Amino acid sequence: MRSKARVTVGAATAALLPALLLGAVGCSSKDAPAAGTAPDSKGSAPAGSPAASPGGAPGGSAAPKAGASKLERSALEQGDLPGYQVSAQGKNPNAPDGQPQADRKACQPLADIMGDKPDPAARETVNRGVGSQKQVGLAVSASVSSYAESDAKALIARLKDAVAACSTGFTATVEKQSGSYREVRPAEYKTAGDESVSWTTTAVAQGVSAQVHVVVVRQGATIVRLMALNVAAGRQKPQVPHEVADKQLEKVRGAG
């Protein structure tokens, strides 16, 4: 975690993207630049710095504690993915609290998925930050959430409908801070699991834009949410690495 990469995020952008996604950059390649094309840096702490991590420890421990729940055991931990750093990053101190609210009802499922949990029906959510040491600037937010199976199925259906209905984009607001998602497009992405949905979008806040790739997979009553962003080149199209998705689903099945 001694990365030279330092990416900071303004509060409005933090309303759009999970703080964990941006914090994951602290674990990415040491050669990553300071990301001048990444979201605005005004007034926020460097991702991966002690201020952005629980207990002041860089990155935070991603290892499950003794007596950990099944969901915690299913989350990624350091050592699971060669070539990646995995951390349990704390929330950026400047990121607003709560779930983003969309300006269009049809797009609310897409706004929810960018919040601290995939949607209000989630019973428990465990988040991880994954930084690539192979691809400069690639950061992935990986989370697992427990549901009633009927609610997990309903979430995938709502997301598919929302992707189809919100191609022109929408605005999301949290704690009176707003940003927008533009060009919501379905994306082909093959992965294991009972069912999945994938899309790309461009997040815009404070005059800065970044492309994001989102993959949501249902495995029984568990929802896996994966989001990728390239902070070294915000306009470059990122993709969730298949090896990250495959390993996360493998751990979900193993913990089950």
mmCIF file of C-alpha atoms in Angstrom:
data_model
loop_
_atom_site.group_PDB
_atom_site.id
_atom_site.type_symbol
_atom_site.label_atom_id
_atom_site.label_comp_id
_atom_site.label_asym_id
_atom_site.label_seq_id
_atom_site.Cartn_x
_atom_site.Cartn_y
_atom_site.Cartn_z
ATOM 1 C CA MET A 1 0.000 0.000 0.000
ATOM 2 C CA ARG A 2 2.976 2.350 -0.447
ATOM 3 C CA SER A 3 1.575 3.667 -3.671
ATOM 4 C CA LYS A 4 2.632 7.035 -5.023
ATOM 5 C CA ALA A 5 -0.834 7.428 -6.505
ATOM 6 C CA ARG A 6 -2.785 10.123 -4.752
ATOM 7 C CA VAL A 7 -6.306 10.772 -6.009
ATOM 8 C CA THR A 8 -8.632 13.161 -4.247
ATOM 9 C CA VAL A 9 -12.309 13.691 -4.794
ATOM 10 C CA GLY A 10 -14.621 16.645 -4.331
ATOM 11 C CA ALA A 11 -17.825 16.232 -2.342
ATOM 12 C CA ALA A 12 -20.115 16.510 -5.353
ATOM 13 C CA THR A 13 -18.266 13.763 -7.174
ATOM 14 C CA ALA A 14 -18.315 11.635 -4.045
ATOM 15 C CA ALA A 15 -22.101 11.866 -4.213
ATOM 16 C CA LEU A 16 -21.899 10.121 -7.574
ATOM 17 C CA LEU A 17 -19.278 7.452 -6.979
ATOM 18 C CA PRO A 18 -18.779 5.318 -3.882
ATOM 19 C CA ALA A 19 -15.891 6.668 -1.813
ATOM 20 C CA LEU A 20 -14.528 3.131 -1.762
ATOM 21 C CA LEU A 21 -14.180 3.108 -5.543
ATOM 22 C CA LEU A 22 -12.039 6.221 -5.464
ATOM 23 C CA GLY A 23 -10.198 5.074 -2.355
ATOM 24 C CA ALA A 24 -9.135 1.898 -4.124
ATOM 25 C CA VAL A 25 -6.701 3.975 -6.164
ATOM 26 C CA GLY A 26 -4.420 4.172 -3.134
ATOM 27 C CA CYS A 27 -3.732 0.481 -3.793
ATOM 28 C CA SER A 28 -3.111 0.771 -7.529
ATOM 29 C CA SER A 29 0.104 0.997 -9.503
ATOM 30 C CA LYS A 30 2.900 3.059 -8.000
ATOM 31 C CA ASP A 31 3.400 4.630 -11.415
ATOM 32 C CA ALA A 32 -0.107 6.085 -11.563
ATOM 33 C CA PRO A 33 -0.064 9.858 -12.073
ATOM 34 C CA ALA A 34 -1.827 12.329 -9.813
ATOM 35 C CA ALA A 35 -4.858 11.949 -12.077
ATOM 36 C CA GLY A 36 -5.477 15.442 -13.323
ATOM 37 C CA THR A 37 -8.381 14.038 -15.330
ATOM 38 C CA ALA A 38 -9.925 12.409 -12.261
ATOM 39 C CA PRO A 39 -12.786 14.077 -10.346
ATOM 40 C CA ASP A 40 -12.046 17.451 -8.788
ATOM 41 C CA SER A 41 -9.726 17.452 -5.765
ATOM 42 C CA LYS A 42 -10.996 20.515 -3.950
ATOM 43 C CA GLY A 43 -11.013 20.113 -0.186
ATOM 44 C CA SER A 44 -10.716 16.350 0.188
ATOM 45 C CA ALA A 45 -8.227 13.918 1.684
ATOM 46 C CA PRO A 46 -6.011 11.727 -0.505
ATOM 47 C CA ALA A 47 -7.546 8.355 -1.191
ATOM 48 C CA GLY A 48 -5.658 5.665 0.655
ATOM 49 C CA SER A 49 -4.295 8.187 3.180
ATOM 50 C CA PRO A 50 -4.793 7.655 6.916
ATOM 51 C CA ALA A 51 -7.567 10.262 6.911
ATOM 52 C CA ALA A 52 -9.525 8.153 4.452
ATOM 53 C CA SER A 53 -9.062 4.876 6.286
ATOM 54 C CA PRO A 54 -10.540 3.474 9.501
ATOM 55 C CA GLY A 55 -8.298 3.684 12.526
ATOM 56 C CA GLY A 56 -5.753 5.777 10.630
ATOM 57 C CA ALA A 57 -4.269 2.663 9.023
ATOM 58 C CA PRO A 58 -3.618 3.012 5.295
ATOM 59 C CA GLY A 59 -6.228 1.034 3.425
ATOM 60 C CA GLY A 60 -7.642 -0.764 6.460
ATOM 61 C CA SER A 61 -7.539 -4.514 6.900
ATOM 62 C CA ALA A 62 -9.527 -6.597 4.420
ATOM 63 C CA ALA A 63 -9.082 -9.816 6.420
ATOM 64 C CA PRO A 64 -12.222 -11.262 8.062
ATOM 65 C CA LYS A 65 -12.241 -11.030 11.851
ATOM 66 C CA ALA A 66 -12.762 -13.976 14.191
ATOM 67 C CA GLY A 67 -16.443 -14.865 14.267
ATOM 68 C CA ALA A 68 -17.044 -13.057 10.961
ATOM 69 C CA SER A 69 -20.417 -13.489 9.293
ATOM 70 C CA LYS A 70 -20.874 -15.572 6.155
ATOM 71 C CA LEU A 71 -21.080 -12.343 4.150
ATOM 72 C CA GLU A 72 -17.811 -11.036 5.588
ATOM 73 C CA ARG A 73 -16.108 -14.347 4.781
ATOM 74 C CA SER A 74 -17.340 -14.055 1.192
ATOM 75 C CA ALA A 75 -15.752 -10.610 0.673
ATOM 76 C CA LEU A 76 -12.407 -10.287 -1.091
ATOM 77 C CA GLU A 77 -9.275 -10.018 1.040
ATOM 78 C CA GLN A 78 -5.617 -9.266 0.402
ATOM 79 C CA GLY A 79 -3.905 -12.240 -1.252
ATOM 80 C CA ASP A 80 -7.011 -13.402 -3.122
ATOM 81 C CA LEU A 81 -5.968 -11.678 -6.353
ATOM 82 C CA PRO A 82 -2.322 -11.651 -7.483
ATOM 83 C CA GLY A 83 -1.493 -8.302 -9.056
ATOM 84 C CA TYR A 84 -4.122 -6.417 -7.030
ATOM 85 C CA GLN A 85 -4.254 -4.709 -3.652
ATOM 86 C CA VAL A 86 -7.461 -5.339 -1.684
ATOM 87 C CA SER A 87 -8.465 -3.091 1.183
ATOM 88 C CA ALA A 88 -11.420 -2.311 3.416
ATOM 89 C CA GLN A 89 -11.221 1.421 2.801
ATOM 90 C CA GLY A 90 -13.131 3.762 5.062
ATOM 91 C CA LYS A 91 -15.461 6.330 3.583
ATOM 92 C CA ASN A 92 -13.929 9.530 2.242
ATOM 93 C CA PRO A 93 -14.486 12.117 5.026
ATOM 94 C CA ASN A 94 -15.921 14.599 2.508
ATOM 95 C CA ALA A 95 -18.371 12.159 0.935
ATOM 96 C CA PRO A 96 -22.014 12.904 1.773
ATOM 97 C CA ASP A 97 -23.959 10.292 3.735
ATOM 98 C CA GLY A 98 -27.041 8.471 2.457
ATOM 99 C CA GLN A 99 -28.293 7.073 -0.794
ATOM 100 C CA PRO A 100 -28.270 9.331 -3.894
ATOM 101 C CA GLN A 101 -31.715 10.416 -5.073
ATOM 102 C CA ALA A 102 -32.420 10.440 -8.822
ATOM 103 C CA ASP A 103 -34.410 13.187 -10.524
ATOM 104 C CA ARG A 104 -36.304 10.513 -12.482
ATOM 105 C CA LYS A 105 -38.163 7.734 -10.654
ATOM 106 C CA ALA A 106 -37.298 5.198 -13.351
ATOM 107 C CA CYS A 107 -33.583 5.843 -12.712
ATOM 108 C CA GLN A 108 -33.629 5.501 -8.919
ATOM 109 C CA PRO A 109 -32.283 1.907 -8.998
ATOM 110 C CA LEU A 110 -29.202 3.194 -10.872
ATOM 111 C CA ALA A 111 -28.710 5.995 -8.326
ATOM 112 C CA ASP A 112 -29.087 3.535 -5.446
ATOM 113 C CA ILE A 113 -26.440 1.211 -6.813
ATOM 114 C CA MET A 114 -23.859 4.019 -6.494
ATOM 115 C CA GLY A 115 -24.582 4.453 -2.784
ATOM 116 C CA ASP A 116 -23.233 2.720 0.289
ATOM 117 C CA LYS A 117 -25.445 -0.296 -0.431
ATOM 118 C CA PRO A 118 -27.088 -1.495 -3.659
ATOM 119 C CA ASP A 119 -30.614 -0.574 -2.547
ATOM 120 C CA PRO A 120 -32.695 -0.185 0.642
ATOM 121 C CA ALA A 121 -33.642 -3.888 0.702
ATOM 122 C CA ALA A 122 -30.050 -4.986 1.411
ATOM 123 C CA ARG A 123 -29.806 -6.592 4.870
ATOM 124 C CA GLU A 124 -26.025 -6.268 5.147
ATOM 125 C CA THR A 125 -23.291 -4.991 2.829
ATOM 126 C CA VAL A 126 -19.519 -5.522 2.979
ATOM 127 C CA ASN A 127 -17.357 -3.269 0.777
ATOM 128 C CA ARG A 128 -13.855 -3.703 -0.580
ATOM 129 C CA GLY A 129 -11.532 -1.509 -2.636
ATOM 130 C CA VAL A 130 -9.454 -3.237 -5.308
ATOM 131 C CA GLY A 131 -6.517 -1.452 -6.939
ATOM 132 C CA SER A 132 -4.813 -2.923 -9.994
ATOM 133 C CA GLN A 133 -1.030 -3.161 -10.100
ATOM 134 C CA LYS A 134 -1.276 -4.324 -13.716
ATOM 135 C CA GLN A 135 -3.265 -1.476 -15.258
ATOM 136 C CA VAL A 136 -2.272 2.017 -14.158
ATOM 137 C CA GLY A 137 -5.094 3.848 -12.413
ATOM 138 C CA LEU A 138 -7.709 1.083 -12.547
ATOM 139 C CA ALA A 139 -9.797 1.031 -9.362
ATOM 140 C CA VAL A 140 -12.647 -1.360 -8.623
ATOM 141 C CA SER A 141 -15.224 -1.221 -5.861
ATOM 142 C CA ALA A 142 -16.385 -4.726 -4.946
ATOM 143 C CA SER A 143 -19.251 -5.295 -2.537
ATOM 144 C CA VAL A 144 -21.358 -8.228 -1.416
ATOM 145 C CA SER A 145 -24.847 -7.777 0.036
ATOM 146 C CA SER A 146 -27.284 -10.199 1.635
ATOM 147 C CA TYR A 147 -30.980 -10.173 0.692
ATOM 148 C CA ALA A 148 -34.113 -12.186 0.826
ATOM 149 C CA GLU A 149 -33.821 -14.101 -2.454
ATOM 150 C CA SER A 150 -37.039 -12.561 -3.795
ATOM 151 C CA ASP A 151 -35.618 -9.068 -3.150
ATOM 152 C CA ALA A 152 -32.343 -9.973 -4.874
ATOM 153 C CA LYS A 153 -34.242 -11.165 -7.946
ATOM 154 C CA ALA A 154 -36.375 -8.003 -7.925
ATOM 155 C CA LEU A 155 -33.266 -5.815 -7.797
ATOM 156 C CA ILE A 156 -31.792 -7.355 -10.956
ATOM 157 C CA ALA A 157 -35.122 -6.905 -12.749
ATOM 158 C CA ARG A 158 -35.356 -3.248 -11.672
ATOM 159 C CA LEU A 159 -31.797 -2.556 -12.799
ATOM 160 C CA LYS A 160 -32.434 -4.055 -16.244
ATOM 161 C CA ASP A 161 -35.545 -1.897 -16.616
ATOM 162 C CA ALA A 162 -33.686 1.202 -15.418
ATOM 163 C CA VAL A 163 -30.792 0.727 -17.848
ATOM 164 C CA ALA A 164 -33.311 0.524 -20.692
ATOM 165 C CA ALA A 165 -35.285 3.558 -19.475
ATOM 166 C CA CYS A 166 -32.387 5.873 -18.599
ATOM 167 C CA SER A 167 -30.177 5.856 -21.685
ATOM 168 C CA THR A 168 -30.292 9.661 -21.872
ATOM 169 C CA GLY A 169 -29.030 9.938 -18.316
ATOM 170 C CA PHE A 170 -30.236 11.432 -15.053
ATOM 171 C CA THR A 171 -29.175 13.640 -12.153
ATOM 172 C CA ALA A 172 -28.453 12.313 -8.656
ATOM 173 C CA THR A 173 -28.468 14.342 -5.436
ATOM 174 C CA VAL A 174 -27.326 13.535 -1.919
ATOM 175 C CA GLU A 175 -27.192 16.073 0.914
ATOM 176 C CA LYS A 176 -28.036 18.884 -1.544
ATOM 177 C CA GLN A 177 -25.036 18.073 -3.732
ATOM 178 C CA SER A 178 -25.721 16.999 -7.285
ATOM 179 C CA GLY A 179 -24.035 15.463 -10.267
ATOM 180 C CA SER A 180 -25.186 13.659 -13.368
ATOM 181 C CA TYR A 181 -24.847 10.354 -15.178
ATOM 182 C CA ARG A 182 -24.781 10.567 -18.950
ATOM 183 C CA GLU A 183 -25.106 7.965 -21.686
ATOM 184 C CA VAL A 184 -26.223 4.939 -19.704
ATOM 185 C CA ARG A 185 -25.515 2.017 -22.027
ATOM 186 C CA PRO A 186 -25.951 -1.748 -21.549
ATOM 187 C CA ALA A 187 -22.614 -3.572 -21.735
ATOM 188 C CA GLU A 188 -21.912 -7.150 -22.750
ATOM 189 C CA TYR A 189 -20.218 -8.918 -19.841
ATOM 190 C CA LYS A 190 -20.076 -12.667 -19.315
ATOM 191 C CA THR A 191 -19.726 -13.934 -15.792
ATOM 192 C CA ALA A 192 -20.915 -16.757 -13.560
ATOM 193 C CA GLY A 193 -23.859 -16.368 -11.210
ATOM 194 C CA ASP A 194 -27.590 -16.922 -11.482
ATOM 195 C CA GLU A 195 -28.217 -13.687 -13.409
ATOM 196 C CA SER A 196 -26.503 -10.371 -14.013
ATOM 197 C CA VAL A 197 -26.754 -6.921 -15.548
ATOM 198 C CA SER A 198 -23.945 -4.662 -16.773
ATOM 199 C CA TRP A 199 -23.761 -1.108 -18.075
ATOM 200 C CA THR A 200 -21.451 1.849 -18.629
ATOM 201 C CA THR A 201 -22.076 5.503 -17.877
ATOM 202 C CA THR A 202 -20.233 8.816 -17.640
ATOM 203 C CA ALA A 203 -20.317 10.497 -14.229
ATOM 204 C CA VAL A 204 -20.066 14.295 -14.361
ATOM 205 C CA ALA A 205 -19.598 16.623 -11.384
ATOM 206 C CA GLN A 206 -17.905 19.978 -10.884
ATOM 207 C CA GLY A 207 -17.158 20.123 -14.601
ATOM 208 C CA VAL A 208 -15.122 16.906 -14.572
ATOM 209 C CA SER A 209 -16.209 13.593 -16.097
ATOM 210 C CA ALA A 210 -15.192 9.971 -15.639
ATOM 211 C CA GLN A 211 -16.437 6.806 -17.322
ATOM 212 C CA VAL A 212 -17.648 3.997 -15.087
ATOM 213 C CA HIS A 213 -18.408 0.319 -15.745
ATOM 214 C CA VAL A 214 -20.903 -1.398 -13.428
ATOM 215 C CA VAL A 215 -21.619 -5.125 -13.100
ATOM 216 C CA VAL A 216 -24.267 -6.492 -10.716
ATOM 217 C CA VAL A 217 -24.587 -10.259 -10.260
ATOM 218 C CA ARG A 218 -27.073 -12.322 -8.257
ATOM 219 C CA GLN A 219 -25.838 -15.564 -6.703
ATOM 220 C CA GLY A 220 -28.806 -16.995 -4.807
ATOM 221 C CA ALA A 221 -29.737 -14.410 -2.174
ATOM 222 C CA THR A 222 -26.404 -12.563 -2.467
ATOM 223 C CA ILE A 223 -25.821 -9.548 -4.697
ATOM 224 C CA VAL A 224 -22.297 -8.835 -5.942
ATOM 225 C CA ARG A 225 -21.759 -5.241 -7.093
ATOM 226 C CA LEU A 226 -18.608 -4.339 -9.036
ATOM 227 C CA MET A 227 -17.725 -0.870 -10.331
ATOM 228 C CA ALA A 228 -14.607 0.111 -12.269
ATOM 229 C CA LEU A 229 -13.061 3.532 -12.885
ATOM 230 C CA ASN A 230 -9.720 4.515 -14.407
ATOM 231 C CA VAL A 231 -8.522 7.487 -12.380
ATOM 232 C CA ALA A 232 -5.362 7.897 -14.444
ATOM 233 C CA ALA A 233 -7.508 8.535 -17.528
ATOM 234 C CA GLY A 234 -11.075 9.422 -16.596
ATOM 235 C CA ARG A 235 -12.264 9.386 -20.208
ATOM 236 C CA GLN A 236 -10.815 5.975 -20.920
ATOM 237 C CA LYS A 237 -13.378 3.190 -20.989
ATOM 238 C CA PRO A 238 -12.744 0.973 -17.951
ATOM 239 C CA GLN A 239 -13.909 -2.611 -17.518
ATOM 240 C CA VAL A 240 -14.298 -4.700 -14.400
ATOM 241 C CA PRO A 241 -11.542 -7.348 -14.782
ATOM 242 C CA HIS A 242 -13.082 -10.791 -15.229
ATOM 243 C CA GLU A 243 -10.585 -12.264 -12.793
ATOM 244 C CA VAL A 244 -11.937 -9.944 -10.074
ATOM 245 C CA ALA A 245 -15.552 -10.865 -10.816
ATOM 246 C CA ASP A 246 -14.754 -14.575 -11.009
ATOM 247 C CA LYS A 247 -12.855 -14.590 -7.715
ATOM 248 C CA GLN A 248 -15.553 -12.647 -5.922
ATOM 249 C CA LEU A 249 -18.256 -15.046 -7.080
ATOM 250 C CA GLU A 250 -16.064 -18.028 -6.199
ATOM 251 C CA LYS A 251 -15.799 -16.712 -2.630
ATOM 252 C CA VAL A 252 -19.559 -16.160 -2.411
ATOM 253 C CA ARG A 253 -20.195 -19.741 -3.465
ATOM 254 C CA GLY A 254 -17.518 -21.033 -1.077
ATOM 255 C CA ALA A 255 -18.934 -19.141 1.896
ATOM 256 C CA GLY A 256 -22.449 -20.353 1.132
#
